[in-house]
CSV table of C-alpha atoms in Angstrom, one decimal:
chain,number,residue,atom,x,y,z
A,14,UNK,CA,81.8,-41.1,-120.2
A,15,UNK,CA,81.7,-37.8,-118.4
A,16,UNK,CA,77.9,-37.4,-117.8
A,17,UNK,CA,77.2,-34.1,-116.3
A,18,UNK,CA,73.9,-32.9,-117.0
A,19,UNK,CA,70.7,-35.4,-118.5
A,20,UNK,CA,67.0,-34.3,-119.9
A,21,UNK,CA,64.3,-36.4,-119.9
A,22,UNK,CA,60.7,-36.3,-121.0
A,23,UNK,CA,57.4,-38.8,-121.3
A,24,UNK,CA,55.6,-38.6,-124.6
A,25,UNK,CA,52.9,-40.5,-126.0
A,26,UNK,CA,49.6,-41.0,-124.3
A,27,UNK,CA,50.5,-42.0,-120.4
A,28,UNK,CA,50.1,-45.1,-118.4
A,29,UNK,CA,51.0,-46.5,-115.1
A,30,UNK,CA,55.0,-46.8,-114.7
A,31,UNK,CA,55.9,-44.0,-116.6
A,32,UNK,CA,56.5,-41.9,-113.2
A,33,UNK,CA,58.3,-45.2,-111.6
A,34,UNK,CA,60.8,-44.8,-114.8
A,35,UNK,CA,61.3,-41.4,-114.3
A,36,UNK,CA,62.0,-42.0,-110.8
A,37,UNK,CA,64.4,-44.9,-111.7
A,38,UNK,CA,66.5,-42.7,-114.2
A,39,UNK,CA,66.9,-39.8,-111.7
A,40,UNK,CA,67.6,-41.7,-108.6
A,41,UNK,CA,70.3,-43.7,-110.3
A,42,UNK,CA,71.9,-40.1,-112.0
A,43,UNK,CA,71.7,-38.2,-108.7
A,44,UNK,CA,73.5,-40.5,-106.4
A,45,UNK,CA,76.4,-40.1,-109.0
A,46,UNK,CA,76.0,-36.7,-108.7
A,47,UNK,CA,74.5,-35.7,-112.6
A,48,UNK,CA,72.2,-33.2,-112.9
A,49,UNK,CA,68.9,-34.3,-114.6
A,50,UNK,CA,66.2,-31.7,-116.2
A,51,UNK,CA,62.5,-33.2,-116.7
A,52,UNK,CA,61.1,-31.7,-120.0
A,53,UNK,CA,57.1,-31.0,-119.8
A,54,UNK,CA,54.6,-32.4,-122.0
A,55,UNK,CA,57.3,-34.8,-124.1
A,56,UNK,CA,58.8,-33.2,-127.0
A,57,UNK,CA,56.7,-30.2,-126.4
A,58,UNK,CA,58.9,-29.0,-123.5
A,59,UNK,CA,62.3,-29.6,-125.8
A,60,UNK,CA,60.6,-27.3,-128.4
A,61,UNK,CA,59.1,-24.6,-125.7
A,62,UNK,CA,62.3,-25.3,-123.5
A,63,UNK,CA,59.9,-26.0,-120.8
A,64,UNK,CA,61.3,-28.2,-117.8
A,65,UNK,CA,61.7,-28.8,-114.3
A,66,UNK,CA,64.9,-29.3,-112.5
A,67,UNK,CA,64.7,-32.8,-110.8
A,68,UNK,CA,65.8,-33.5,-107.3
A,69,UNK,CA,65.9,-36.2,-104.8
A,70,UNK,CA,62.3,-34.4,-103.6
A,71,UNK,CA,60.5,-34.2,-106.7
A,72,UNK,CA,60.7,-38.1,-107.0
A,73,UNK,CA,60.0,-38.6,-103.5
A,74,UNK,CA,57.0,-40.8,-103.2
A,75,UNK,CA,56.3,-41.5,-106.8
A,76,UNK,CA,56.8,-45.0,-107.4
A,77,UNK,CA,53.2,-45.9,-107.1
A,78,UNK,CA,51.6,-43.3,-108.6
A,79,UNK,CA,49.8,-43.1,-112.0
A,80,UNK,CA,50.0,-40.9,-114.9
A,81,UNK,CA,53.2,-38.4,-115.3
A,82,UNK,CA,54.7,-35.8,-113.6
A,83,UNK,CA,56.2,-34.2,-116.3
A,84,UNK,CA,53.1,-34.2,-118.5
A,85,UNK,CA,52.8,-36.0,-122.0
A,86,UNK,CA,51.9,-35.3,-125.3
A,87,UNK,CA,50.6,-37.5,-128.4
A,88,UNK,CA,50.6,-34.7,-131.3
A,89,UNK,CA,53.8,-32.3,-130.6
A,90,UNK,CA,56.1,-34.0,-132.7
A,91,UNK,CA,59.0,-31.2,-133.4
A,92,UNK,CA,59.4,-32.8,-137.1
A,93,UNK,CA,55.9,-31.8,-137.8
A,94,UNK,CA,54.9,-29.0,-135.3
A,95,UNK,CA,51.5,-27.9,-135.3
A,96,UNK,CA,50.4,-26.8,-131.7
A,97,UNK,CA,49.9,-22.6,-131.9
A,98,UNK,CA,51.8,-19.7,-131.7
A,99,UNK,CA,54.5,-22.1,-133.5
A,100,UNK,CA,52.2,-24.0,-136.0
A,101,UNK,CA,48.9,-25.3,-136.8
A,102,UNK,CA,47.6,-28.7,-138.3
A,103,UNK,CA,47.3,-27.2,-141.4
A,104,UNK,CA,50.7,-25.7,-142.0
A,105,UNK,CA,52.9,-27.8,-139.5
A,106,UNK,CA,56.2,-26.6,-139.2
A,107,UNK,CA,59.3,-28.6,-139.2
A,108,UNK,CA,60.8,-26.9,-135.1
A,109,UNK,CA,63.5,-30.0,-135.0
A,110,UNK,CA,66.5,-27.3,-135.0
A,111,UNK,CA,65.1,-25.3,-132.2
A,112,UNK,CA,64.4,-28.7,-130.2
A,113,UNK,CA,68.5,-29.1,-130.9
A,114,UNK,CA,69.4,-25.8,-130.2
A,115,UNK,CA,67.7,-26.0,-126.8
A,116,UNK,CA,69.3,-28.9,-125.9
A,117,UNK,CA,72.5,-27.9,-126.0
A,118,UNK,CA,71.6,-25.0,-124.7
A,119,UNK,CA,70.9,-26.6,-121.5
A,120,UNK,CA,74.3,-28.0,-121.6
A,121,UNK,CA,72.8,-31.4,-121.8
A,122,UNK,CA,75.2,-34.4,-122.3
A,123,UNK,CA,72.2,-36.7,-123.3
A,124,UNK,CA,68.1,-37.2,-123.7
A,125,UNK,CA,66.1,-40.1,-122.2
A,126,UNK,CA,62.7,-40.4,-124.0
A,127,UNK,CA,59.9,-42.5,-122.4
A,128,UNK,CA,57.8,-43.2,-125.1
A,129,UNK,CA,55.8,-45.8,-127.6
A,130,UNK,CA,56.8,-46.0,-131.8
A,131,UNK,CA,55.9,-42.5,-132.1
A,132,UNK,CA,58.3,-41.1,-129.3
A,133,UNK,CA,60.6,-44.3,-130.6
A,134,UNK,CA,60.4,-42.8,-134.5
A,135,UNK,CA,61.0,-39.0,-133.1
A,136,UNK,CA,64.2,-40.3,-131.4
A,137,UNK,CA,65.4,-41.8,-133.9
A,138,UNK,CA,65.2,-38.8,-136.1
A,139,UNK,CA,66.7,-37.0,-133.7
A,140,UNK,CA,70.1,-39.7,-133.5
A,141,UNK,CA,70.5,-39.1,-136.9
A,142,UNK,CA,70.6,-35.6,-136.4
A,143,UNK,CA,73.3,-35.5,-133.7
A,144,UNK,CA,71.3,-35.5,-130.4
A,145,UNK,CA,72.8,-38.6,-128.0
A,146,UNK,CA,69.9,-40.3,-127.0
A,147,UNK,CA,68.7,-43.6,-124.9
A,148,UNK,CA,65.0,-44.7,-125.3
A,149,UNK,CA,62.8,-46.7,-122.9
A,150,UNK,CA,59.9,-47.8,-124.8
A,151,UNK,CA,56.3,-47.2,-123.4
A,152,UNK,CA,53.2,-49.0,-124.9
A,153,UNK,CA,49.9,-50.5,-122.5
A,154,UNK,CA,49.0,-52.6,-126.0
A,155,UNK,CA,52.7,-54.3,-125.8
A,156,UNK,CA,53.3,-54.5,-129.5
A,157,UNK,CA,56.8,-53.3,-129.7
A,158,UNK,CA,58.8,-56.4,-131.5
A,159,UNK,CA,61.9,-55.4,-129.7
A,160,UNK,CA,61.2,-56.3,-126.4
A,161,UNK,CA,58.9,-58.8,-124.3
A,162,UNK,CA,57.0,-56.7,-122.7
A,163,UNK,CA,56.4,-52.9,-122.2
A,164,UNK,CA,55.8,-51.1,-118.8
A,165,UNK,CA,51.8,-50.3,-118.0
A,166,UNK,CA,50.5,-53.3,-120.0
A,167,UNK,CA,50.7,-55.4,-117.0
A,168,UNK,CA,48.0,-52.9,-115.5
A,169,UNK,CA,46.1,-52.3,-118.3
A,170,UNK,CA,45.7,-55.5,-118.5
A,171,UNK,CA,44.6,-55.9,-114.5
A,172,UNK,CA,42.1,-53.1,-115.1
A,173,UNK,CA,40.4,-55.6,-118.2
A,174,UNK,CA,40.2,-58.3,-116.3
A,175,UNK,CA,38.8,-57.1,-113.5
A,176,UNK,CA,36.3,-55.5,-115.4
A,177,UNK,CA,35.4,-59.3,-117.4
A,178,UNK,CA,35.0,-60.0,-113.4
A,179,UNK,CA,32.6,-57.5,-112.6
A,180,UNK,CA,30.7,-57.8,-115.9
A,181,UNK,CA,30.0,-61.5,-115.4
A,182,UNK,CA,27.7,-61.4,-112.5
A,183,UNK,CA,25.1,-58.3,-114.2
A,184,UNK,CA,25.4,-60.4,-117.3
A,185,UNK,CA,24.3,-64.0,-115.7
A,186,UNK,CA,21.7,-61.2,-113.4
A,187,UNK,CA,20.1,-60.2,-116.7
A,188,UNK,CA,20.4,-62.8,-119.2
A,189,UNK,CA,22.6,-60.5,-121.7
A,190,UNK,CA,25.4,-60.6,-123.8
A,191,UNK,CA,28.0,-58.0,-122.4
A,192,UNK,CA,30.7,-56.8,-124.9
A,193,UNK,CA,33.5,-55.2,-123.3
A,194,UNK,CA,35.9,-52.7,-125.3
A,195,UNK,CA,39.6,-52.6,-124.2
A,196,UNK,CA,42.7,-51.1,-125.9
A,197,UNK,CA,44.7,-52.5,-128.7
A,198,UNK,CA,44.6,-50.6,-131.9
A,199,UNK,CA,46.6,-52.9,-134.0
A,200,UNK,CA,47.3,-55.6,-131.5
A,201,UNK,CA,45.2,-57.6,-129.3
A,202,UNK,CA,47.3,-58.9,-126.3
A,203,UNK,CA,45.1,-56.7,-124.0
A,204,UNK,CA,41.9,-58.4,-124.8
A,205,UNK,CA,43.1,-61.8,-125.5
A,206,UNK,CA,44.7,-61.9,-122.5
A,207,UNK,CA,41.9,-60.4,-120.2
A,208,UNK,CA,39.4,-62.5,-122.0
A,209,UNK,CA,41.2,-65.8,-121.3
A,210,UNK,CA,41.7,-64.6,-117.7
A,211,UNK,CA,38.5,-63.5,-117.4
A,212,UNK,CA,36.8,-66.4,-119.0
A,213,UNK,CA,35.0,-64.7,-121.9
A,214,UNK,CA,33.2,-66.3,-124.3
A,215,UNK,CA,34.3,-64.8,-127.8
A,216,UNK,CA,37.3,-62.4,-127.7
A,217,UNK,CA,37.6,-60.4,-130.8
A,218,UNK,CA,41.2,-58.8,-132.1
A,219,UNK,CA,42.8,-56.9,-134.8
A,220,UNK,CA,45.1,-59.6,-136.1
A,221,UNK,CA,41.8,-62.3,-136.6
A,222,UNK,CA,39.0,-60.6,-138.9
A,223,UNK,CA,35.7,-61.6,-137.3
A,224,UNK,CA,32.3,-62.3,-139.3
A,225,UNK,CA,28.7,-61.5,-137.7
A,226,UNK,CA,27.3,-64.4,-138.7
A,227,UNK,CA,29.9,-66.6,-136.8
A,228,UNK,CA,29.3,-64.1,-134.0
A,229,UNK,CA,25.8,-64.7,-133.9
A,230,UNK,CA,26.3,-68.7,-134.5
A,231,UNK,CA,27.7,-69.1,-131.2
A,232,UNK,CA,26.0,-67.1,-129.0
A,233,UNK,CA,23.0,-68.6,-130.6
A,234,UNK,CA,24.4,-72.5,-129.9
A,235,UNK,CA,25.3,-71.0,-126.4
A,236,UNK,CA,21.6,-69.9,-125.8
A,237,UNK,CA,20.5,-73.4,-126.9
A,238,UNK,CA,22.8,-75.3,-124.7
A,239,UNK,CA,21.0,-73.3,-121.8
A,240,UNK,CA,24.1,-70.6,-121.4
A,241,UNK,CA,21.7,-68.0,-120.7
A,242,UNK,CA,24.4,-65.1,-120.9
A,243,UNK,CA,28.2,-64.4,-122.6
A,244,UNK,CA,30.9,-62.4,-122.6
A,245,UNK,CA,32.5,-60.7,-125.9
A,246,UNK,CA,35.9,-58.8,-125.4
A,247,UNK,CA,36.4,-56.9,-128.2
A,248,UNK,CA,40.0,-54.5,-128.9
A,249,UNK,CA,39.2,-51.1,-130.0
A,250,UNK,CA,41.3,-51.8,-133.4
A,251,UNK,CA,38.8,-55.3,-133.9
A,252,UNK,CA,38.3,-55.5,-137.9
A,253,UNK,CA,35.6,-57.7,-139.6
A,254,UNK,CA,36.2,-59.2,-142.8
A,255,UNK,CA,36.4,-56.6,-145.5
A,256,UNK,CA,38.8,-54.4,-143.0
A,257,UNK,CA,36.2,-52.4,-141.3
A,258,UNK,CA,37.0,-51.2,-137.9
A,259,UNK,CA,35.2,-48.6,-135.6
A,260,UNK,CA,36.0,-44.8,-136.3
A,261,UNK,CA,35.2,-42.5,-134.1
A,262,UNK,CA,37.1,-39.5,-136.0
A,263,UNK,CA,40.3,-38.5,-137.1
A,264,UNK,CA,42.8,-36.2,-135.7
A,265,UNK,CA,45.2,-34.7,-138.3
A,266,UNK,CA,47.7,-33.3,-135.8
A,267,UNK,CA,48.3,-36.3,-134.3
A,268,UNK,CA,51.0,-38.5,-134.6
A,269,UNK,CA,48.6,-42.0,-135.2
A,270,UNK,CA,45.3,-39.8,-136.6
A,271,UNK,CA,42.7,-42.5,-137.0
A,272,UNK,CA,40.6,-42.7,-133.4
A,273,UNK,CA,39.6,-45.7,-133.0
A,274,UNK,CA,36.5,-46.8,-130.8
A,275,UNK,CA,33.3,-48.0,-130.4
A,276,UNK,CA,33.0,-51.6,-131.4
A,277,UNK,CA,31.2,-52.7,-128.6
A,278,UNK,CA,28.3,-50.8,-129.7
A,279,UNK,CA,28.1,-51.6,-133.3
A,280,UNK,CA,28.6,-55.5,-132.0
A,281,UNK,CA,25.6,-54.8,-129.3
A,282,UNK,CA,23.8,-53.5,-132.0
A,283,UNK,CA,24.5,-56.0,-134.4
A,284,UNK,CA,23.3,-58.9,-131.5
A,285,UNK,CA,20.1,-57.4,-130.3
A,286,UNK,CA,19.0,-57.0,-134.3
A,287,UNK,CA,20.2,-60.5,-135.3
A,288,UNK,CA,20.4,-62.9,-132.4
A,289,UNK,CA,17.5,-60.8,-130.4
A,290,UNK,CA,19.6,-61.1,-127.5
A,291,UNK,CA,19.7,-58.4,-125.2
A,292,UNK,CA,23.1,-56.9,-125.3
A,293,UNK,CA,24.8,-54.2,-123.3
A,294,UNK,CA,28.7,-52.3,-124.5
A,295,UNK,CA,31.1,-51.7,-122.1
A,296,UNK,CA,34.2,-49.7,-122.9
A,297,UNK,CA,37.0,-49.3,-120.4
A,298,UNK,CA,38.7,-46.4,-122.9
A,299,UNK,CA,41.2,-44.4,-120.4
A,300,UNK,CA,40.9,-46.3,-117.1
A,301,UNK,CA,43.4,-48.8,-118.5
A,302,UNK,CA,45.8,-46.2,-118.2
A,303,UNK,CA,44.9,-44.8,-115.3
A,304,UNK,CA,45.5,-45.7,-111.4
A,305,UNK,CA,48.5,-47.4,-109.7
A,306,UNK,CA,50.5,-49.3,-111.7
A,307,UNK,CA,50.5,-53.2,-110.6
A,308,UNK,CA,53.6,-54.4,-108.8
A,309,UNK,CA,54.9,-56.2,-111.7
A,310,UNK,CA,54.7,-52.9,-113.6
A,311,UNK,CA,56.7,-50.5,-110.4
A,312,UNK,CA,59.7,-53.6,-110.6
A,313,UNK,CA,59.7,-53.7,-114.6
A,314,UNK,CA,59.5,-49.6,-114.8
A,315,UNK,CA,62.4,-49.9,-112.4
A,316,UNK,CA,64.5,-52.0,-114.1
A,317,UNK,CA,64.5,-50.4,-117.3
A,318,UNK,CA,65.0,-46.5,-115.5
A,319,UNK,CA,67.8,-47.9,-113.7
A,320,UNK,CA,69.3,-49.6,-116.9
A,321,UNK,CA,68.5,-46.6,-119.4
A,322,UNK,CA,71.0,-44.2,-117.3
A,323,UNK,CA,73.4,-47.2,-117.0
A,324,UNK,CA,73.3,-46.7,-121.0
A,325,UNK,CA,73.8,-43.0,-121.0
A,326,UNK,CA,77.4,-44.0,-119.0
A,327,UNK,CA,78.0,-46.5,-121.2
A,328,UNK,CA,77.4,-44.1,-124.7
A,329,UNK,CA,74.8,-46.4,-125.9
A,330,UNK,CA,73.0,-43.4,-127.5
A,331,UNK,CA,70.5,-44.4,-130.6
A,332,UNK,CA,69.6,-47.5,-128.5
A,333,UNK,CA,66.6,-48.4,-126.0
A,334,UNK,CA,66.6,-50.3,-123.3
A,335,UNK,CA,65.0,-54.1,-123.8
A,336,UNK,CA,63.4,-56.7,-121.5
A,337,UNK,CA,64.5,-59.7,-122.6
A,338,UNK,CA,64.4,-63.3,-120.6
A,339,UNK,CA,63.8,-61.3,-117.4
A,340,UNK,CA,66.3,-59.2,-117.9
A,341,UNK,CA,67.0,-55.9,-119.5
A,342,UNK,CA,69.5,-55.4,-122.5
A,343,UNK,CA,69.2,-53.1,-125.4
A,344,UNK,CA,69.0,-53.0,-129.2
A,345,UNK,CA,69.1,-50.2,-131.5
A,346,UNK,CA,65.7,-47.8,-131.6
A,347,UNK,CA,65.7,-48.4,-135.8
A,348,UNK,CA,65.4,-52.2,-135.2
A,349,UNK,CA,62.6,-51.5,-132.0
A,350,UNK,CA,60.5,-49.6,-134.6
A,351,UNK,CA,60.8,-51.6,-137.7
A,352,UNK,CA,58.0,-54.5,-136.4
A,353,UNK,CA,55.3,-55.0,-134.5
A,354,UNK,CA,54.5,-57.7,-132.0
A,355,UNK,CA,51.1,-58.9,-132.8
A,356,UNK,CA,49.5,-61.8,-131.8
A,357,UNK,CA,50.1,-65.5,-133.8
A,358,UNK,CA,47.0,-66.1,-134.8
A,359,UNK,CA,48.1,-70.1,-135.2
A,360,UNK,CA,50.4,-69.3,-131.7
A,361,UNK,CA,49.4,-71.0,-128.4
A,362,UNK,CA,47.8,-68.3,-126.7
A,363,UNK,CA,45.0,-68.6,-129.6
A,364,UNK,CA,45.5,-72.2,-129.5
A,365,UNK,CA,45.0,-72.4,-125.5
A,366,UNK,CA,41.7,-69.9,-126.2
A,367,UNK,CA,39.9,-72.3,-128.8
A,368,UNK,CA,40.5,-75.5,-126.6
A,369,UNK,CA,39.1,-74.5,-123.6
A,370,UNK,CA,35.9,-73.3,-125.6
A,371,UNK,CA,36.6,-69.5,-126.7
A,372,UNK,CA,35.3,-68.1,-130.2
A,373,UNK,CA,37.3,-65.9,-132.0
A,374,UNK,CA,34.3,-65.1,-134.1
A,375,UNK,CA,35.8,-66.5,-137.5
A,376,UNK,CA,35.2,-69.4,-139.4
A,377,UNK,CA,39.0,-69.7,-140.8
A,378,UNK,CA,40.1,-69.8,-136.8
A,379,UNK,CA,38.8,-73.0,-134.6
């Protein structure tokens, strides 16, 4: 195809990688002489027709550096607008013609979105609508169906088990049960992971519904055995039994409104009353997607920048870019959002957990 000019934008909350991707696209556009635009704050900047032109300068050096720097957004979402002068939360406005108007009013030939299901659903809209577009898809809780792994979850997940490290020796100090809170709002690969890396004791998830009194069974047989301390890892989105999770409040502009945290405390809370075990929470919140991505991250953000232009040559618009066997491919954004990847609660990871000792903190798994 005759590629002239490209936009791009990062959407979503952020996470390490997204700047390596960006890097990725535009390195691989400018050497073949393309023009590439970076829009600000993801879909925000199509609307506002905010951007900055990107040269070989602006990407100079950003391969290991955190965040964005294009900016992101979780709640602009052109479909339902609702960020002022344009709209509020309570009358959103549908902006998705001005967001197509301003891209071909930059004379763009297509639009790379960096994004999770949110960005992923917004693009999609937008294919059907006419605007050629190539996804990459962005998620720290990795629990997009249509590819192995997302970029940033490698680091997210680095940040969790460090912090199982570091909580290990004030817990064994003080004699406590520590519960540490990572991300994962409906899947748990974050804390499953970190906890079997880490070596925690009882690793709570979304996917497994967890019941106190199993909770307290174990730490209890633990304290008997002469295990004077444990380790819980508990993701944000853990439920118990009759589907209660942690809600700290709800944001109606938002693309995903429910906000999910705090389950470390009510579990501390819960322990301390029932087991009379001292207990302490822990939650890691944003600084799993903060910091410098891990190495695997800068090479897998690489890959999939380099390969998401290579699409735009090729026309694959309504598509996003895939890792697949350790290598990237693509499939259609419609099939990327249609399923989640959540965690096999009869799967080996779980089955590896249980065997070398790990609760789940339900009776119906172990």
């Amino acid at each position: 195809m005759n590629i002239k000019k490209i936009g791009i934008l990062t959407a979503g909350g952020d996470c390490p990688g997204l700047n390596a991707v960006v890097r990725a696209v535009s390195k691989n556009a400018l050497r073949q002489g393309v023009e590439v635009i970076g829009f600000k704050n993801g879909f925000d900047g199509v609307v506002r027709n905010e951007f900055i032109k990107i040269t070989p300068d602006v990407v100079s050096g950003i391969l290991t550096l955190g965040g964005t720097i294009l900016g992101t957004s979780n709640i602009a979402n052109p479909f339902k607008y609702t960020l002022p002068p344009f709209g509020t939360p309570e009358a959103p406005n549908d902006l998705s013609a001005v967001a197509l108007h301003n891209f071909h009013a930059n004379q763009l030939d297509a639009l790379i979105t960096i994004g999770g299901d949110g960005t992923l659903s917004m693009s999609q809209k937008f294919v059907e609508l006419g605007m050629p577009i190539v996804a990459v898809p962005k998620t720290i809780d990795n629990d997009l169906s249509a590819t192995d792994q997302t970029f940033g979850f490698d680091s997210a997940l680095t940040v969790a088990t460090e912090a199982i490290d570091r909580i290990h020796t004030t817990a064994q100090s003080h004699h406590r049960v520590m519960i540490i809170e990572t991300m994962g709002r409906y899947a748990g690969w974050i804390a499953l992971r970190a906890a079997i890396a880490g070596g925690g004791d009882i690793v709570l998830i979304p996917e497994i519904p967890y019941n106190d009194d199993v909770i307290v069974d174990y730490l209890l047989k633990r304290r008997a055995q002469g295990k004077n301390f444990s380790i819980v890892v508990a993701a944000e989105g853990a439920k118990n039994e009759q589907g209660e999770q942690a809600i700290t409040r709800t944001v109606a502009a938002s693309t995903d409104p429910i906000r999910l945290g705090g389950i470390a405390y009510k579990l501390s809370n819960m322990i301390e009353d029932r087991a009379k075990i001292e207990s302490r929470a822990c939650v890691l919140g944003h600084m799993q997607r903060g910091g410098t991505p891990t190495a695997f991250d800068r090479w897998l953000s690489t890959l999939y920048g380099a390969k998401a232009f290579d699409m735009v040559l090729e026309g694959k618009f309504g598509y996003m870019a895939s890792f697949r066997n350790f290598g990237i491919t693509e499939v259609k954004i419609a099939d990327a959002v249609s399923q989640l990847k959540l965690v096999d609660p009869h799967g080996e990871e779980v089955k590896a957990a249980l065997e070398v000792g790990m609760s789940f903190g339900s009776a119906q798994i172990g």
